[in-house]
Amino acid sequence: MGTVVEKFGEMVRKNVEKNPLRALELLRAGYFISGKQMKYMPKHQLLPHQKYAAVVSNRAIRAPLTSPDHSAVVSVFTPCELLHAMGIMPQFTEGLACYINGAKAESAFIRFAENAGIPQTYCSYHKILIGAALSGVLPKPRFVVNTTLACDANNGTFRLLADIWKVPHFTLDIPYRSSDREVSYVAEQMREFVLFLEETLSQKLSEKMLRNVIRRENRSIRLYQEFFNELSQKVLPNDMTSEMYKIFLTHVLLGTGEAEHYFELLVDDAQKSEPSNNEIRILWVHSLPFWQRSMKNIINFNPRVQLLCCDLNFDVMVELNEENPYESIAKKLLSHSLGGENTRRTDRILEMAKLLHADGIVYFCHWGCKHTLGGANAAKCILEDAGFPTLILDGDGCDRGNVNDGQMSTRMQAFLEILEAKK
Amino acid sequence: MIEYICKYTPVEILKGFGVEPMSWNCSVDNLDQADKIIHRNICAFSRALIEHRVREPENVLILTNCCDSIRRVRDVLASRGQTVFILDLPHRDDQCSRRLYKKELLRFIDEFSAYSGRKFDLTCFKAACGKLPLPISGPTVALLGARINNRLLDRIQKLSPLPVINLTCTGNRRIGIAPQTDDIEKLMDWYASELLSQIPCMRMTEIASRQELINDPNICGIIYNTISFCDYYGFEYKMLREKFSLPMLKIETDYTGQGDAQLENRMSAFFENLNVLSKRNTCSYPKNENYSKKFYIAGIDSGSTSTEAVILDSEHNIVSSAVVPTGVSVPDSAKKAFKVALQKVSLSEERIVRTVSTGYGRTAVTFGNRDITEITCHGKGAYFLNPAIRTVIDMGGQDSKIIRLNSDGSVKDFAMNDKCAAGTGRFLEMMAQSLGITLEEISLCGLKWDEEITISSMCSVFAQSEVVSLIASGKKLSDIVHGLNVSVASKVIALGGRTGAEPGYMMTGGVAKNIGVVRAIEEKLGVTIYVPKEPEICGALGAALIAMEDIMNES
């Protein structure tokens, strides 16, 4: 299988520059086939919620590639409730970049972006997205939206995307503080966002549809909380790829029927799983190097290692008020754990580490993420002071050419050995 | 003492408290302390600021919420008990954001008053407003992009033949005259608007008005600064490179003085090629009657690995050349190359009427009449050898360059590798060492390959361990070398950028003798590259040609 994907990636890479439409066709076909494979021949170790996440995420990536007029390219923390209420499928930076990595084609897109002048030090997820847009492989969406939350790269990338495609662009500015005046500021922007959408799509936002989205989202959040309560006492086989798929469900797909069904399956799988049995319980911070064989060998479905969750999958779990949707979305954005001071994030990690009985925390420093990198040392001090051994692990979530594989796996393995010795 | 770093800081409010804040914009000698407490891969300015604050923690620091790195600097310093204020600066500039920032300013006044015990004086505040930057008058070099430290700014001003205006993110601060009211709400309403409506930095959402910065017809050239691991300004540079025709030099700085020598080299080359070249750089030599007769001139290229000398006669014929390794003494190596070239044609030193030096050691060549950067010299030499050349790929021991030429042979633009060894002769040396072969062998070994191997690591050190792994996995030597050649080719092509290179390619420098690398670049570019018979003497030849021009200009 590895050789087939390698050959496929080579074909995509060769076409990125010379024949971008051919590269797009190849990606569409490749994702179509892998979607079928995930649906009908999934890996035997996967639990029902994981199999479902793979299929739904595949669909979410393919839809904007096949029907770009009904899609928008968004940053990961963009509140997508309004988009779902208006029938727009969001395509997000990290999701697309990881899928391109899955096709073993990321190097061509990164090279394209860097050759065009995008700094080498820029976040690899963003470089892949920019390379995909600049090369003409990624079809033009209806519009682009980003927030200023957490990641500086959003400001540069989305402005550039709008310029490349000549499509409307909306930025939601999320302040650092989160008092009532900031709530009003963001809520006002949410109302502007509605006008932007209505004008761009030439259709009115249906309040009824938005209510339905919010109700689904709230039910999903309640199910998700139930899952964490279960997980605190259980062991649930997990892998890095499934944890990345979960980001689709906890972010851009939240509020959809698919996401709600996913959380139902998640709770069901947790309820059926075995009680915790002295395994090493790891909480992960930031994205995961799901593609890296050496890391997969150490973490994925390892009966001694429970990958509990990555913090991006519990960054904000707030129910919305359907009677006051814009203020409540504003409050949700402003209470995001990646906003404000770094302690907001570390407090949330600590809260979950305690709830889930974590033995250790892996703080993954994805290349180019200044937010995460800048907070690494301070977070390690806080987490270790609270009794959670923490490993700072430098790596790259999607660029094979940017890691020292041997060093990473040695550090990860040594960390697990330390935790094992404490058992 | 109160320090601040950003032009959106409410400096005038601080003056309203009777304090005189200082903009901190210095370089540091090293980042040893910063590296202990914050990750290395965040913006270099932020690390320098931490280094400074660890050494001098007493001052109050005022920050704005300007980027991810600075937010984390605030956290780090606050956790060490330092007094740090942060203003929540909106990204947008509209009515809502102005209202929000006004409230933030009022909050700051209360917070600072409580901290300092001082009273905010509206009269002092209003008196501090009304400071506008002077308009540009006459030909000017604009410094754009991210902030640049004071030491380097001073150096640029000294090197430039024209006045330099600082239009980086910290420059061009504009606050108008305050309205005559004592209503603090109204004043802060106005002040928030003044602060937010300045020509925006790249962190702001709406940046169209940055166009104003380069619209001034007095701007003759741009030095575009980026800071390592601050990515905001790479985007604007990309746009400017594509849409504007002004001479532009991109530099990357890191708030230490470690790369200053290379930066100065590049800036000198840029200034040499500005159309409005100052008279300051042209030396006046005494006229020599003998010039009308046959004479000889010399060019010396003092490189990091080898030193080359070229002797030209007055008919522009290359009469001799020499290449010697650069030893520990740059002047001695230059002298040696010069003597070897002379001995080859039995010329005495006295017959050489003019010598120009180039290369990294150019200023150390004691017997030269003047020095010129290797960028100008390689361009000059390449054009002399083949006037159809428009892009020179020069790959030397420690750096690689892409030099674009105008149709008259003058340098249009150039790009150089920064501090990374990937894509240089040194990289190939390291790889040959890992493979246990010589440089001659590595040149030919990759020409016959079977399997396409991708060396994916960008970093030379990572690539070296990748090569070791490939050897261990039993891959064929020729396939590994071919993979390396392709990797070097990708790196050097990336240097030129997609829009940076035009057909009519020549390759110079020692690496041009590596046939495998040349073929890989040709394949990637889809063109044939002209490689002169002696590619490593091109810089020295250019230096000799400049010496010749000097003589011609004088006579």
Short mmCIF file of N, CA and C in Angstrom, two decimals, chain A residues 45 68 88 98 109 145 196 207 214 287 294 312 362 380 420:
data_model
loop_
_atom_site.label_atom_id
_atom_site.label_comp_id
_atom_site.label_asym_id
_atom_site.label_seq_id
_atom_site.Cartn_x
_atom_site.Cartn_y
_atom_site.Cartn_z
N GLN A 45 -8.46 -2.35 13.60
CA GLN A 45 -8.32 -1.88 14.99
C GLN A 45 -9.28 -0.72 15.32
N PRO A 68 -16.59 23.55 -5.52
CA PRO A 68 -15.99 24.71 -4.86
C PRO A 68 -16.96 25.88 -4.70
N ILE A 88 -22.98 25.94 3.14
CA ILE A 88 -21.60 26.09 2.64
C ILE A 88 -20.67 25.12 3.37
N CYS A 98 -3.15 18.17 5.85
CA CYS A 98 -2.93 16.79 6.29
C CYS A 98 -3.35 15.80 5.20
N PHE A 109 3.88 21.23 -2.93
CA PHE A 109 3.11 22.43 -2.59
C PHE A 109 3.95 23.37 -1.71
N VAL A 145 -12.68 33.02 4.89
CA VAL A 145 -12.95 33.61 6.21
C VAL A 145 -11.87 33.16 7.20
N PHE A 196 -22.27 39.95 5.26
CA PHE A 196 -21.26 39.54 4.26
C PHE A 196 -21.72 38.26 3.55
N GLU A 207 -33.19 31.80 10.09
CA GLU A 207 -33.06 31.68 11.55
C GLU A 207 -33.34 30.27 12.01
N ILE A 214 -27.44 25.19 15.93
CA ILE A 214 -27.05 25.43 17.33
C ILE A 214 -27.53 24.29 18.23
N SER A 287 -1.23 19.89 17.45
CA SER A 287 -1.55 18.88 16.44
C SER A 287 -0.61 17.67 16.58
N SER A 294 7.73 6.31 12.62
CA SER A 294 8.38 5.98 13.90
C SER A 294 7.46 6.36 15.06
N LEU A 312 -6.33 20.62 21.23
CA LEU A 312 -7.14 21.33 20.25
C LEU A 312 -8.56 20.75 20.21
N VAL A 362 2.52 15.46 26.33
CA VAL A 362 3.45 15.72 25.22
C VAL A 362 3.07 17.06 24.61
N LYS A 380 5.58 24.00 30.22
CA LYS A 380 6.25 22.84 30.82
C LYS A 380 6.45 23.06 32.33
N GLU A 420 6.77 4.94 32.39
CA GLU A 420 6.58 3.52 32.73
C GLU A 420 7.27 3.21 34.06
#
